[in-house]
Short mmCIF file of C-alpha atoms in Angstrom, two decimals:
data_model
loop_
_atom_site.label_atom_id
_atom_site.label_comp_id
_atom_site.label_asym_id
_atom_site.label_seq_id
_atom_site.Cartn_x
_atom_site.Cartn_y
_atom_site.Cartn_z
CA UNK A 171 174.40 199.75 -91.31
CA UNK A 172 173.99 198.02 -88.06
CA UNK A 173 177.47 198.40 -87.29
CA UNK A 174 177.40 202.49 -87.74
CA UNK A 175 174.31 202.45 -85.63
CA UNK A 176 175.66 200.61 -82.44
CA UNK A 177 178.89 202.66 -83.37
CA UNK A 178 177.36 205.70 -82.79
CA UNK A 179 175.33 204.55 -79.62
CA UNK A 180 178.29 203.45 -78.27
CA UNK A 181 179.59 207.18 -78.99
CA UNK A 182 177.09 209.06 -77.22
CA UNK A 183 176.99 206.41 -73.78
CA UNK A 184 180.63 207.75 -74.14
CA UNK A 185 179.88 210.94 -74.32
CA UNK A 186 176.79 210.78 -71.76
CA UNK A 187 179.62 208.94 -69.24
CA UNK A 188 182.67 211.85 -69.64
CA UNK A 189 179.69 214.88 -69.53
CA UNK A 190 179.08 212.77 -65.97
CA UNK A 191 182.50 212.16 -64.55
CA UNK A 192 183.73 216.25 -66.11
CA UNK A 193 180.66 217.56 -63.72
CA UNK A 194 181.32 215.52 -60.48
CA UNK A 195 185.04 214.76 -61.16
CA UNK A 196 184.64 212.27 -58.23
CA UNK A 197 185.50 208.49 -57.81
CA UNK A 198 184.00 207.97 -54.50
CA UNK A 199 180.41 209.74 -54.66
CA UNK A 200 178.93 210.74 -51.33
CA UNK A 201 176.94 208.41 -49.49
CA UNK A 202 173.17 208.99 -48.88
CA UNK A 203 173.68 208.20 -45.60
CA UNK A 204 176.42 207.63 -43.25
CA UNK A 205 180.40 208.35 -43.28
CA UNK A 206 181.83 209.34 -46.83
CA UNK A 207 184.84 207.15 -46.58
CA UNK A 208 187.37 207.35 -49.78
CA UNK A 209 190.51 205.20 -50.64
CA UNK A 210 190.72 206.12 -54.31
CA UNK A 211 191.46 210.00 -55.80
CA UNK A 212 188.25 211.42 -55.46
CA UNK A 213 187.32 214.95 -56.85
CA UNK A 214 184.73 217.53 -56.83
CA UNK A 215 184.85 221.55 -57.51
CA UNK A 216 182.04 223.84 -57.29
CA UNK A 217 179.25 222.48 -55.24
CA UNK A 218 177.84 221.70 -51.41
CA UNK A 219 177.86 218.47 -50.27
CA UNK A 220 176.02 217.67 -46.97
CA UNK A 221 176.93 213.99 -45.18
CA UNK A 222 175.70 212.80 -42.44
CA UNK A 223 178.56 211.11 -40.59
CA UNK A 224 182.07 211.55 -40.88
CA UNK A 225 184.58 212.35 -43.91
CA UNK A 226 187.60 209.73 -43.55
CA UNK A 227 190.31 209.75 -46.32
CA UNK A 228 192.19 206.50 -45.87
CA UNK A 229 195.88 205.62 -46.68
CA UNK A 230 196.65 206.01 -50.49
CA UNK A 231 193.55 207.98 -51.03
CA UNK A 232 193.08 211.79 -51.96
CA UNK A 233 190.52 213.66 -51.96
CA UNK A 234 190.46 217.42 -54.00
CA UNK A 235 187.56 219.96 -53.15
CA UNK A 236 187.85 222.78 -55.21
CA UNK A 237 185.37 225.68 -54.00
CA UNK A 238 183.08 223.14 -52.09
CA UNK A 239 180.66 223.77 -48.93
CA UNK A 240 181.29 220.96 -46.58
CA UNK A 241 178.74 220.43 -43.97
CA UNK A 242 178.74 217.66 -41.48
CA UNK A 243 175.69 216.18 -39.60
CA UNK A 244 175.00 212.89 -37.14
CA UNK A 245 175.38 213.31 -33.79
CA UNK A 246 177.75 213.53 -31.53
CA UNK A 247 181.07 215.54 -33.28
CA UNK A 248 181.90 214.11 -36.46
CA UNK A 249 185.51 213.94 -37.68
CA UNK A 250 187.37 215.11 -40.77
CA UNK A 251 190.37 212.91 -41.37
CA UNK A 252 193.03 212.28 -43.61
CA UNK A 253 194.89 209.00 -42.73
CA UNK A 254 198.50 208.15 -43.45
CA UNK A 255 199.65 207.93 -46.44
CA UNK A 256 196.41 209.30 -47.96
CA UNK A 257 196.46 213.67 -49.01
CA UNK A 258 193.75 216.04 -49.11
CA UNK A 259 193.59 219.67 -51.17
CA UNK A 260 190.97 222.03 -50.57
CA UNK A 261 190.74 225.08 -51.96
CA UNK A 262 187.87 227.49 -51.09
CA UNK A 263 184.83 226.79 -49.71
CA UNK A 264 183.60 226.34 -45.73
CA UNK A 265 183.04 223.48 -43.52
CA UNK A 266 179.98 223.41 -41.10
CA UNK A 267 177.75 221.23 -39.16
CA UNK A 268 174.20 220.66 -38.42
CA UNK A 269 175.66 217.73 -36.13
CA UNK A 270 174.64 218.03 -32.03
CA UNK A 271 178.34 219.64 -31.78
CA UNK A 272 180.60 221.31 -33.78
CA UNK A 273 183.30 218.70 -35.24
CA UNK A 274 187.24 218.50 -35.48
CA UNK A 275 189.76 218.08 -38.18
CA UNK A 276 192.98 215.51 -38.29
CA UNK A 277 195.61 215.62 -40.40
CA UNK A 278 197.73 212.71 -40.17
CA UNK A 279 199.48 213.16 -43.95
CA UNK A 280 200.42 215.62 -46.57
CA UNK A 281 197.61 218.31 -46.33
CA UNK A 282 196.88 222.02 -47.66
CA UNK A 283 194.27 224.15 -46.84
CA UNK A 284 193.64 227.36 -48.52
CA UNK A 285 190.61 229.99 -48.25
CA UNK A 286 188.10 227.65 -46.03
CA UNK A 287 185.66 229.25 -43.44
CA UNK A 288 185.63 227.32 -40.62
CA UNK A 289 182.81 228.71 -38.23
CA UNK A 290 182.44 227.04 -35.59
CA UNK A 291 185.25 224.06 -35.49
CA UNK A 292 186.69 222.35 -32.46
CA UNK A 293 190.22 222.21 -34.34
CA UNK A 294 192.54 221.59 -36.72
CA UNK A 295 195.03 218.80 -35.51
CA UNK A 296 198.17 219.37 -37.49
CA UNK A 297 199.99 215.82 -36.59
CA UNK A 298 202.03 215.55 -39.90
CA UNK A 299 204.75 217.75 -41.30
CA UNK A 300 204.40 219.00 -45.19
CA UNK A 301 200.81 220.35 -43.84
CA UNK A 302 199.83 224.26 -44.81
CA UNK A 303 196.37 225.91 -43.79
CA UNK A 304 196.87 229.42 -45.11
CA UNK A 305 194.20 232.37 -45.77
CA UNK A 306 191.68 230.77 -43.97
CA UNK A 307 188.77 231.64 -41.42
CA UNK A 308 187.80 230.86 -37.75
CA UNK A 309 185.33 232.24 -35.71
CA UNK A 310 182.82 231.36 -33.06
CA UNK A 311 182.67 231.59 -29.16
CA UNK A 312 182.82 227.80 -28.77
CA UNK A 313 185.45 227.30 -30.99
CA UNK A 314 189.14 226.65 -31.49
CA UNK A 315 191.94 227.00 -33.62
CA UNK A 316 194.76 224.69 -34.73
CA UNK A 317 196.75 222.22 -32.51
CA UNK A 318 200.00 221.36 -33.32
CA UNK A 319 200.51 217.52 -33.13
CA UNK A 320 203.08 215.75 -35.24
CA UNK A 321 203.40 212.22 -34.94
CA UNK A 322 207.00 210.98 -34.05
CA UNK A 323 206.99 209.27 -37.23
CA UNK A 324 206.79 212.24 -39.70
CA UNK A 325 209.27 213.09 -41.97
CA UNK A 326 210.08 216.84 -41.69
CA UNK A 327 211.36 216.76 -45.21
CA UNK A 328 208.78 219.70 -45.51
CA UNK A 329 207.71 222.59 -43.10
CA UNK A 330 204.37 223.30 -41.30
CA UNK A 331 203.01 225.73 -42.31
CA UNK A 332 200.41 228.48 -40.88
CA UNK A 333 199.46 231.84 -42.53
CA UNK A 334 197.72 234.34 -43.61
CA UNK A 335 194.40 233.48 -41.23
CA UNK A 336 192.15 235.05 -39.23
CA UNK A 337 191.02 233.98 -35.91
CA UNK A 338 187.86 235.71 -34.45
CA UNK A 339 186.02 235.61 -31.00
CA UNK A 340 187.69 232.02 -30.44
CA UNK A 341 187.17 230.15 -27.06
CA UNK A 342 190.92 229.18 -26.44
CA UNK A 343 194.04 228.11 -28.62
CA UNK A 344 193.62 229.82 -31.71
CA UNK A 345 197.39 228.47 -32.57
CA UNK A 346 198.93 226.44 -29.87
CA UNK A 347 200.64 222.84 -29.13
CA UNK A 348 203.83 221.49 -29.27
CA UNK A 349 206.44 219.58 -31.76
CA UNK A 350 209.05 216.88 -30.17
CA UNK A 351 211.54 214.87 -30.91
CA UNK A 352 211.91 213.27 -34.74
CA UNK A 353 215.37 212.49 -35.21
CA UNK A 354 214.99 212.15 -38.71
CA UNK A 355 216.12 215.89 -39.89
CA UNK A 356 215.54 219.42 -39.02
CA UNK A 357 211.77 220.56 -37.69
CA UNK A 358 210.27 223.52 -39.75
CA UNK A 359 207.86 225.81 -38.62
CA UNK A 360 206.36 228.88 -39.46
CA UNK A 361 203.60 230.63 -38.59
CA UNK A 362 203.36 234.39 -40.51
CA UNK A 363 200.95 236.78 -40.97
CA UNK A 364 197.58 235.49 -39.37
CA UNK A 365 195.49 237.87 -37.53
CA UNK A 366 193.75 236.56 -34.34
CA UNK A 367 191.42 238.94 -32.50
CA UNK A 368 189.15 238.11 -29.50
CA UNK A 369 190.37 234.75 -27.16
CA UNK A 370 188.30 233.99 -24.38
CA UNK A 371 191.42 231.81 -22.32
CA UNK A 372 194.20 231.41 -23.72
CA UNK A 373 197.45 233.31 -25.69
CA UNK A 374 197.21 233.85 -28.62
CA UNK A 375 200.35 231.97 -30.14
CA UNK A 376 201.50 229.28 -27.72
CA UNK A 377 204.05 227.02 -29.47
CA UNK A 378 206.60 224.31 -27.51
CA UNK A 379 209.55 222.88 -29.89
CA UNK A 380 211.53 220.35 -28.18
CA UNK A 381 213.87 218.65 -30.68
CA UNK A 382 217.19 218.18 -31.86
CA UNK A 383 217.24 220.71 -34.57
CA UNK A 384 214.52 223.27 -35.91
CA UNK A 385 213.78 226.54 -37.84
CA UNK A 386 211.37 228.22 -36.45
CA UNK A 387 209.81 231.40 -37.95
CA UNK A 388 207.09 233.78 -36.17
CA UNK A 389 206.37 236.87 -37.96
CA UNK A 390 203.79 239.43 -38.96
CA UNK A 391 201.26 237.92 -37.17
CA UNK A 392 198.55 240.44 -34.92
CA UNK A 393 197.32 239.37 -31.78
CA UNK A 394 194.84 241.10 -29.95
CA UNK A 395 192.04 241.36 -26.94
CA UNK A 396 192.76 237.84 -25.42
CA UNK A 397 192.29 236.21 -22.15
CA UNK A 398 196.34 235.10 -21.87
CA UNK A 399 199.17 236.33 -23.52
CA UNK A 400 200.28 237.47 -27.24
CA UNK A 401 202.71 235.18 -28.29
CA UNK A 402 204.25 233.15 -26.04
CA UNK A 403 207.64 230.35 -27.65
CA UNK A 404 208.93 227.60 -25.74
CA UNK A 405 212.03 226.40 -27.68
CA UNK A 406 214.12 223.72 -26.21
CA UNK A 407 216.05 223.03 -29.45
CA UNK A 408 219.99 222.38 -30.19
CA UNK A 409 220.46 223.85 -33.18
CA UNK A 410 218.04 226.92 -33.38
CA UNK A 411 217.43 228.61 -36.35
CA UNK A 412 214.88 231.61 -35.20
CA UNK A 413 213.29 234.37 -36.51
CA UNK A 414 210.39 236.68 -35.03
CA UNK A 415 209.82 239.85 -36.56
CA UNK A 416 206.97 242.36 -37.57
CA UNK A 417 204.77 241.18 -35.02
CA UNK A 418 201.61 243.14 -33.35
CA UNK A 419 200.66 242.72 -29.88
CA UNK A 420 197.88 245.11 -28.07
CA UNK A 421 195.61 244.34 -24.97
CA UNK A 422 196.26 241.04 -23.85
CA UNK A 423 195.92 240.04 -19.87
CA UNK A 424 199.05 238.43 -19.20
CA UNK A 425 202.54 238.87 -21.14
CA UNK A 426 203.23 240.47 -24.42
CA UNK A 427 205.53 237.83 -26.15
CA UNK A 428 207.44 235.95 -23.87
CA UNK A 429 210.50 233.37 -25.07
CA UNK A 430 212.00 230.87 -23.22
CA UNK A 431 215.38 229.63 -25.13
CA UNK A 432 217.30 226.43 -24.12
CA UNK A 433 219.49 225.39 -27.33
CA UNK A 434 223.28 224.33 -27.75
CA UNK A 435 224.00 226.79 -30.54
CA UNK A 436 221.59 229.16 -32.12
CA UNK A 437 220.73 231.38 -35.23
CA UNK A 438 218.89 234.58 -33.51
CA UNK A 439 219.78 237.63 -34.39
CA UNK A 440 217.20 239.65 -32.53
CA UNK A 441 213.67 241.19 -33.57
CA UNK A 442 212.31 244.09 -35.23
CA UNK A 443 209.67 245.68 -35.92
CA UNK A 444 208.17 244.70 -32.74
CA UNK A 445 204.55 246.43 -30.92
CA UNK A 446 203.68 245.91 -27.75
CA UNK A 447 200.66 247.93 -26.24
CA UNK A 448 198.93 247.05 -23.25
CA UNK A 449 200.28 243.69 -21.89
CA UNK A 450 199.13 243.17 -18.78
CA UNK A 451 202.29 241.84 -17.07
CA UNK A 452 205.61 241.96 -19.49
CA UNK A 453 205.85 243.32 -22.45
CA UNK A 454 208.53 241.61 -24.31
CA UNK A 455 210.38 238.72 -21.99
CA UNK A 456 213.59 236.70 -22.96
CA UNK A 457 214.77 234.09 -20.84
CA UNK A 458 217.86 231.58 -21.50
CA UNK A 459 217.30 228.58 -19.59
CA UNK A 460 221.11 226.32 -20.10
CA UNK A 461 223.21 228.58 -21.83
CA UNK A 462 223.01 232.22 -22.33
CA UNK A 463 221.58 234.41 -24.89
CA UNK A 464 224.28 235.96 -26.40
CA UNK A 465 224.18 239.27 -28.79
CA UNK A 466 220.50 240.02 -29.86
CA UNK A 467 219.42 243.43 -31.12
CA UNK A 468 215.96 245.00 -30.66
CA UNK A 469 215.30 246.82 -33.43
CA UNK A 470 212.34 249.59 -34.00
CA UNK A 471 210.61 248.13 -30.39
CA UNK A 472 207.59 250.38 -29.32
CA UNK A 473 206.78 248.72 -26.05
CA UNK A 474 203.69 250.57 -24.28
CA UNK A 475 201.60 250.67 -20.84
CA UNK A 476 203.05 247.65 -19.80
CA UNK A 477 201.56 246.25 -16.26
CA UNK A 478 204.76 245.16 -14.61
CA UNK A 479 207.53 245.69 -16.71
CA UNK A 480 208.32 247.15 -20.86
CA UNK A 481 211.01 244.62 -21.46
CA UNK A 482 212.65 241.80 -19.02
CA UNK A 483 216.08 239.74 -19.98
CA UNK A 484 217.45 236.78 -17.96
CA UNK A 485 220.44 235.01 -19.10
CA UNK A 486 220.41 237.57 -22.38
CA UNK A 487 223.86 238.93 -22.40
CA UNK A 488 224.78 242.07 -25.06
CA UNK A 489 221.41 242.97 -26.08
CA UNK A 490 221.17 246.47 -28.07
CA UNK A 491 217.64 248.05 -27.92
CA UNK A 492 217.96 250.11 -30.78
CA UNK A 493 215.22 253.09 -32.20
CA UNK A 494 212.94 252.06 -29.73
CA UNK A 495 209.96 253.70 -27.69
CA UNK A 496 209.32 252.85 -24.39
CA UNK A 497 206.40 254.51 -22.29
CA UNK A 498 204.90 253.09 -19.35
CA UNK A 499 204.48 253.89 -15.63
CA UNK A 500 205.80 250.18 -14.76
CA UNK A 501 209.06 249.06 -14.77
CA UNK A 502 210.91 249.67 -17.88
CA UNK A 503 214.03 247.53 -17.80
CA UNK A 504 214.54 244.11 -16.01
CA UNK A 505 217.94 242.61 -15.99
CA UNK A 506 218.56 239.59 -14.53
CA UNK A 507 222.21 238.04 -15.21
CA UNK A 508 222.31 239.77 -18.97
CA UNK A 509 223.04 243.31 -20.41
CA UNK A 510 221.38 245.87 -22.04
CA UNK A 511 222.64 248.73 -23.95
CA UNK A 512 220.08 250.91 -24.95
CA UNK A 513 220.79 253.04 -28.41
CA UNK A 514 218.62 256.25 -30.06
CA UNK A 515 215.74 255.12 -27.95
CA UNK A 516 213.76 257.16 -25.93
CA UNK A 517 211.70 255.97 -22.63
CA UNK A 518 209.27 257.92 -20.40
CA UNK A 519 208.22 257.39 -17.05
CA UNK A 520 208.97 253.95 -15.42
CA UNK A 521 212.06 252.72 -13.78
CA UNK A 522 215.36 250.61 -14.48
CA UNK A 523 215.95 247.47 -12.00
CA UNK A 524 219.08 245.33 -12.35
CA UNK A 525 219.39 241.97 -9.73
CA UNK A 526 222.55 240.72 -10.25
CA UNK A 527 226.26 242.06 -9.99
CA UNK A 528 226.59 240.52 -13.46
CA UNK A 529 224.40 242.44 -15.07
CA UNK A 530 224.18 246.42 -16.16
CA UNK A 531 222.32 248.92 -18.55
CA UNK A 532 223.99 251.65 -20.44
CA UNK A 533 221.95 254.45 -22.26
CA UNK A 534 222.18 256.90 -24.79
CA UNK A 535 219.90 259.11 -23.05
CA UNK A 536 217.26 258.72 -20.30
CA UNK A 537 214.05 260.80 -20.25
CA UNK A 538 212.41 261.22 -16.87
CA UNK A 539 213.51 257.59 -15.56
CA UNK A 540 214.14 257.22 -12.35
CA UNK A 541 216.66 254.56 -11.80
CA UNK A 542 216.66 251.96 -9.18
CA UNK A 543 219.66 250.09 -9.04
CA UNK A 544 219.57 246.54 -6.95
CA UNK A 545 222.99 245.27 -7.08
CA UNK A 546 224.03 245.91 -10.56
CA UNK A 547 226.34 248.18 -12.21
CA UNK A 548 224.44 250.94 -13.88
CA UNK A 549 226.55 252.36 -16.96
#
């Protein structure tokens, strides 16, 4: 009889103990005070969970938050960060601060972030490969967005990945930085379908890739209202694999999208679907640095109100705009060593200017453009 009885005691501690762990599904509990520091696989879904310190997730460790409110405190600007070797998964939720200043997030190892608010945030630093933060929130005039910052030593087995977010009334860099050299494999990046609207300083997009080989993809992403440029791509790659399409630009103070290209061989076909309205300087700018640009096609281009020119090409050589608009009372065309034949397009207003004796435009048909030749061979 005694045995039953401590049996069934022992059954219902059991019980008491999984009830526990099923509720907070964590192995490192928050602190009551201070940094909430984690080397194990900790868990924890449904609930807010205030710290005041710093959230560290050390090497080996994980840490899943599943719907959780994250808010930071301490002074100073407290840190989120996942170590090497450790991983973190968060899945809705929002991560705020009652801390002097608003804090920043490092990601040094496998990381995905989906659905999180982050208002306001000095940054997401994104210094590992096989990282995603998709479908997720920023906002705030202090703030910032996400830095690109991968450490020399991480493997690129696995892309970077950033879409589907919204960037709102941002200080400066909503998505900006740069990836080097690895020399371990090919560099993946893409960055599709975020919205950013509102940036006090800076362009929207401004991305430098400098490595031996990369895909790169930057499409259907809107950019608006912003104290720099739309989407500006640095890419001094030797084996380029690029695509930019479906992209929205409108009202930004200095160029459209601008792309500087120096790479060995390259997989560019062109762009379409591309909207441009209201750059302040260029609208859409290609520039070859090394070798030329060889063989792009516009595609379905409406390039509008420009400040100083619609489109500009140096060192682009057989570019077709094709089914294009082009309206504004700047300079069209620029053509600097590259040409341009321009198919079922129409343009208003504006002008044509080639500089070199290499270089020449042929059209379909020009509308009210008055062309000003400077040493090139018009067509």
């Amino acid at each position: 009889m005694r045995s039953r009885t401590i049996s069934i005691l022992l059954l219902a501690i059991l019980a008491v103990v999984v009830v526990v762990a099923l509720n907070s599904a964590g192995q490192t509990p928050p602190p009551a005070s201070g940094s909430w520091e984690i080397y194990d696989d900790t868990v924890y879904s449904d609930t807010a969970i205030t710290i005041d310190g710093n959230v560290i997730v050390y090497g080996y460790g994980s840490l899943t938050l599943n719907n959780v409110d994250l808010t930071l405190g301490g002074s100073g600007s407290p840190e989120f960060r996942v170590d090497t070797s450790a991983r973190l998964v968060w899945n809705g939720g929002s991560l705020s601060y009652s801390s002097s200043f608003p804090g920043r997030t490092y990601l040094y190892s496998n990381a995905t972030i989906d659905g999180v608010d982050f208002d306001p945030h000095y940054g997401i630093y994104m210094s590992w490969f096989n990282t995603r933060v998709t479908n997720c929130t920023f906002g705030g005039a202090t703030s910032y967005g996400i830095f690109l910052t991968p450490r020399l030593n991480s493997p690129v087995d696995r892309p970077i990945v950033i879409a589907d977010n919204t960037f709102t009334g941002l200080s400066r860099a909503p998505i900006s930085g740069s990836i080097g050299e690895h020399g371990n494999g090919t560099a993946g990046l893409v960055i599709v379908g975020n919205r950013i609207d509102g940036v006090t300083s800076s362009d929207g997009i401004n991305v430098t890739v400098a490595t031996a080989n990369a895909h790169v993809v930057v499409s259907g992403n809107q950019v608006s209202n912003t104290g720099g440029g739309g989407i500006t791509l640095t890419l001094n790659v030797g084996d380029l694999y690029l695509r930019l399409n479906n992209n929205r630009v409108t009202d930004v103070t200095d160029d459209g999208v601008r792309i500087t290209i120096n790479s060995m061989t390259m997989d560019f076909p062109g762009i379409v679907d591309l909207m441009v309205d209201s750059a302040g300087r260029v609208g859409l700018d290609i520039k070859a640095t090394a070798m030329p640009v060889d063989g792009l096609a516009l595609i379905n281009h409406t390039n509008l109100d420009a400040g100083q020119a619609a489109i500009s090409l140096s060192r682009t050589y057989n570019v077709s705009l094709i089914d294009s608009h082009v309206d504004t009372s700047a300079t069209n065309f620029v053509v600097s060593q590259g040409t341009l034949d321009i198919r079922n397009s129409y343009h208003t207003r504006g002008s044509a200017t080639v500089t070199h004796v290499d270089s020449r435009i042929s059209s379909w048909k020009w509308v009210e453009l008055l062309c000003l030749w400077q040493g090139g061979i018009p067509v």
